[in-house]
């Protein structure tokens, strides 16, 4: 069995940790962002852990469960990690929806933080 | 009217250029990658413009059309640009499918190249 490359281990641990926090208590998500992190949530832009957590905790649902369909990880030229997730989520009693999310992870003071986060629901006007 | 930030202008120009090349003549896509660029295509990893273009040109369809549903762009801490695209594609006579693609763009010798590229079809086992 071939060991996973380090960026895949780090990326997949991050992804698992992120959705676990998100689904159990998203007020705790501040720990993964920095004061310069960027979030684009359905096209709306936020910067800094405070604004990001305020946005995430104000989302209008009380219960949410994410399920990951596929995740990919790559090293970037600047020693960061790019992670991309395709999955499904169920918020309260809404129907299951597809979502897409991309993260850049950077090593700062010996821990991995999320500098960039982009989220979109998979809503298309098919036709 | 507020001008778009530079990273959005660069990111959206890149995205337009990429899908235009992809849909018209994907043998030309080598111009946007470097010899260390990474592509993850449906979970398969490729590195370097030659291997990437070989993969993209060997995909089993002759006609393809991408349509962009949403695109987001952010500056990264290392002066790169992260771009994420959610869209639909139609390959030959197959049904329309959703897809998700993320790019990192880096300025090298005064031009923007793609160092990281990840592609996934939006296929879920709903249930």
GROMACS .gro file of C-alpha atoms in nm, chain A:
model
  127
    1UNK     CA    1   0.000   0.000   0.000
    2UNK     CA    2   0.140   0.337  -0.099
    3UNK     CA    3   0.135   0.605   0.169
    4UNK     CA    4  -0.075   0.911   0.088
    5UNK     CA    5   0.132   1.219   0.005
    6UNK     CA    6   0.154   1.462   0.298
    7UNK     CA    7  -0.067   1.726   0.134
    8UNK     CA    8  -0.344   1.468   0.094
    9UNK     CA    9  -0.320   1.365   0.460
   10UNK     CA   10  -0.328   1.728   0.574
   11UNK     CA   11  -0.602   1.827   0.329
   12UNK     CA   12  -0.830   1.537   0.414
   13UNK     CA   13  -0.779   1.584   0.791
   14UNK     CA   14  -0.867   1.950   0.750
   15UNK     CA   15  -1.179   1.873   0.546
   16UNK     CA   16  -1.297   1.618   0.802
   17UNK     CA   17  -1.234   1.862   1.090
   18UNK     CA   18  -1.404   2.152   0.908
   19UNK     CA   19  -1.734   1.973   0.837
   20UNK     CA   20  -1.736   1.811   1.180
   21UNK     CA   21  -1.713   2.157   1.342
   22UNK     CA   22  -1.959   2.304   1.093
   23UNK     CA   23  -2.221   2.036   1.160
   24UNK     CA   24  -2.178   2.022   1.538
   25UNK     CA   25  -2.106   2.383   1.645
   26UNK     CA   26  -2.015   2.636   1.379
   27UNK     CA   27  -1.938   2.906   1.637
   28UNK     CA   28  -1.608   2.714   1.679
   29UNK     CA   29  -1.497   2.765   1.320
   30UNK     CA   30  -1.296   3.078   1.406
   31UNK     CA   31  -1.010   2.852   1.510
   32UNK     CA   32  -0.936   2.757   1.149
   33UNK     CA   33  -0.926   3.110   1.000
   34UNK     CA   34  -0.686   3.404   1.042
   35UNK     CA   35  -0.755   3.777   1.052
   36UNK     CA   36  -0.680   3.801   0.678
   37UNK     CA   37  -0.864   3.489   0.560
   38UNK     CA   38  -1.113   3.538   0.276
   39UNK     CA   39  -1.454   3.371   0.248
   40UNK     CA   40  -1.676   3.397  -0.058
   41UNK     CA   41  -2.014   3.249   0.035
   42UNK     CA   42  -2.258   3.225  -0.254
   43UNK     CA   43  -2.084   3.525  -0.412
   44UNK     CA   44  -2.076   3.738  -0.094
   45UNK     CA   45  -1.728   3.832   0.029
   46UNK     CA   46  -1.606   3.836   0.391
   47UNK     CA   47  -1.260   3.889   0.536
   48UNK     CA   48  -1.113   3.803   0.875
   49UNK     CA   49  -1.212   3.532   1.120
   50UNK     CA   50  -1.466   3.752   1.303
   51UNK     CA   51  -1.664   3.849   0.993
   52UNK     CA   52  -1.641   3.497   0.856
   53UNK     CA   53  -1.770   3.333   1.174
   54UNK     CA   54  -2.044   3.596   1.205
   55UNK     CA   55  -2.159   3.505   0.854
   56UNK     CA   56  -2.141   3.130   0.911
   57UNK     CA   57  -2.326   3.143   1.243
   58UNK     CA   58  -2.598   3.368   1.101
   59UNK     CA   59  -2.692   3.127   0.822
   60UNK     CA   60  -3.066   3.060   0.854
   61UNK     CA   61  -3.077   2.697   0.963
   62UNK     CA   62  -3.033   2.530   1.297
   63UNK     CA   63  -2.936   2.178   1.193
   64UNK     CA   64  -2.704   2.091   0.906
   65UNK     CA   65  -2.531   1.775   0.787
   66UNK     CA   66  -2.264   1.765   0.515
   67UNK     CA   67  -2.178   1.452   0.323
   68UNK     CA   68  -1.865   1.448   0.107
   69UNK     CA   69  -1.893   1.293  -0.239
   70UNK     CA   70  -1.536   1.361  -0.353
   71UNK     CA   71  -1.235   1.557  -0.234
   72UNK     CA   72  -0.910   1.647  -0.409
   73UNK     CA   73  -0.590   1.799  -0.272
   74UNK     CA   74  -0.281   1.947  -0.439
   75UNK     CA   75   0.036   2.120  -0.323
   76UNK     CA   76   0.064   2.479  -0.451
   77UNK     CA   77   0.387   2.650  -0.566
   78UNK     CA   78   0.396   2.846  -0.238
   79UNK     CA   79   0.385   2.546  -0.003
   80UNK     CA   80   0.013   2.577   0.055
   81UNK     CA   81  -0.250   2.311  -0.009
   82UNK     CA   82  -0.548   2.351  -0.240
   83UNK     CA   83  -0.848   2.137  -0.144
   84UNK     CA   84  -1.170   2.100  -0.338
   85UNK     CA   85  -1.483   1.928  -0.208
   86UNK     CA   86  -1.796   1.819  -0.390
   87UNK     CA   87  -2.074   1.706  -0.162
   88UNK     CA   88  -2.431   1.718  -0.047
   89UNK     CA   89  -2.588   1.891   0.250
   90UNK     CA   90  -2.916   1.877   0.433
   91UNK     CA   91  -3.022   2.188   0.625
   92UNK     CA   92  -3.317   2.151   0.865
   93UNK     CA   93  -3.605   2.001   0.667
   94UNK     CA   94  -3.497   2.133   0.326
   95UNK     CA   95  -3.433   1.889   0.042
   96UNK     CA   96  -3.077   1.758   0.003
   97UNK     CA   97  -2.867   1.996  -0.208
   98UNK     CA   98  -2.532   1.961  -0.384
   99UNK     CA   99  -2.251   2.197  -0.290
  100UNK     CA  100  -1.898   2.286  -0.399
  101UNK     CA  101  -1.627   2.425  -0.174
  102UNK     CA  102  -1.260   2.513  -0.224
  103UNK     CA  103  -1.001   2.590   0.042
  104UNK     CA  104  -0.639   2.702   0.052
  105UNK     CA  105  -0.451   2.586   0.361
  106UNK     CA  106  -0.129   2.749   0.477
  107UNK     CA  107   0.116   2.653   0.746
  108UNK     CA  108   0.144   2.940   0.995
  109UNK     CA  109   0.344   2.893   1.317
  110UNK     CA  110   0.339   2.517   1.280
  111UNK     CA  111  -0.034   2.483   1.233
  112UNK     CA  112  -0.248   2.470   0.922
  113UNK     CA  113  -0.498   2.751   0.879
  114UNK     CA  114  -0.748   2.828   0.605
  115UNK     CA  115  -0.656   3.145   0.415
  116UNK     CA  116  -0.916   3.111   0.138
  117UNK     CA  117  -1.264   2.955   0.139
  118UNK     CA  118  -1.523   2.957  -0.139
  119UNK     CA  119  -1.867   2.798  -0.117
  120UNK     CA  120  -2.142   2.755  -0.374
  121UNK     CA  121  -2.460   2.552  -0.379
  122UNK     CA  122  -2.490   2.346  -0.697
  123UNK     CA  123  -2.788   2.528  -0.838
  124UNK     CA  124  -2.814   2.548  -1.215
  125UNK     CA  125  -3.085   2.654  -1.450
  126UNK     CA  126  -3.079   2.338  -1.656
  127UNK     CA  127  -3.222   2.379  -2.002
   0.00000   0.00000   0.00000
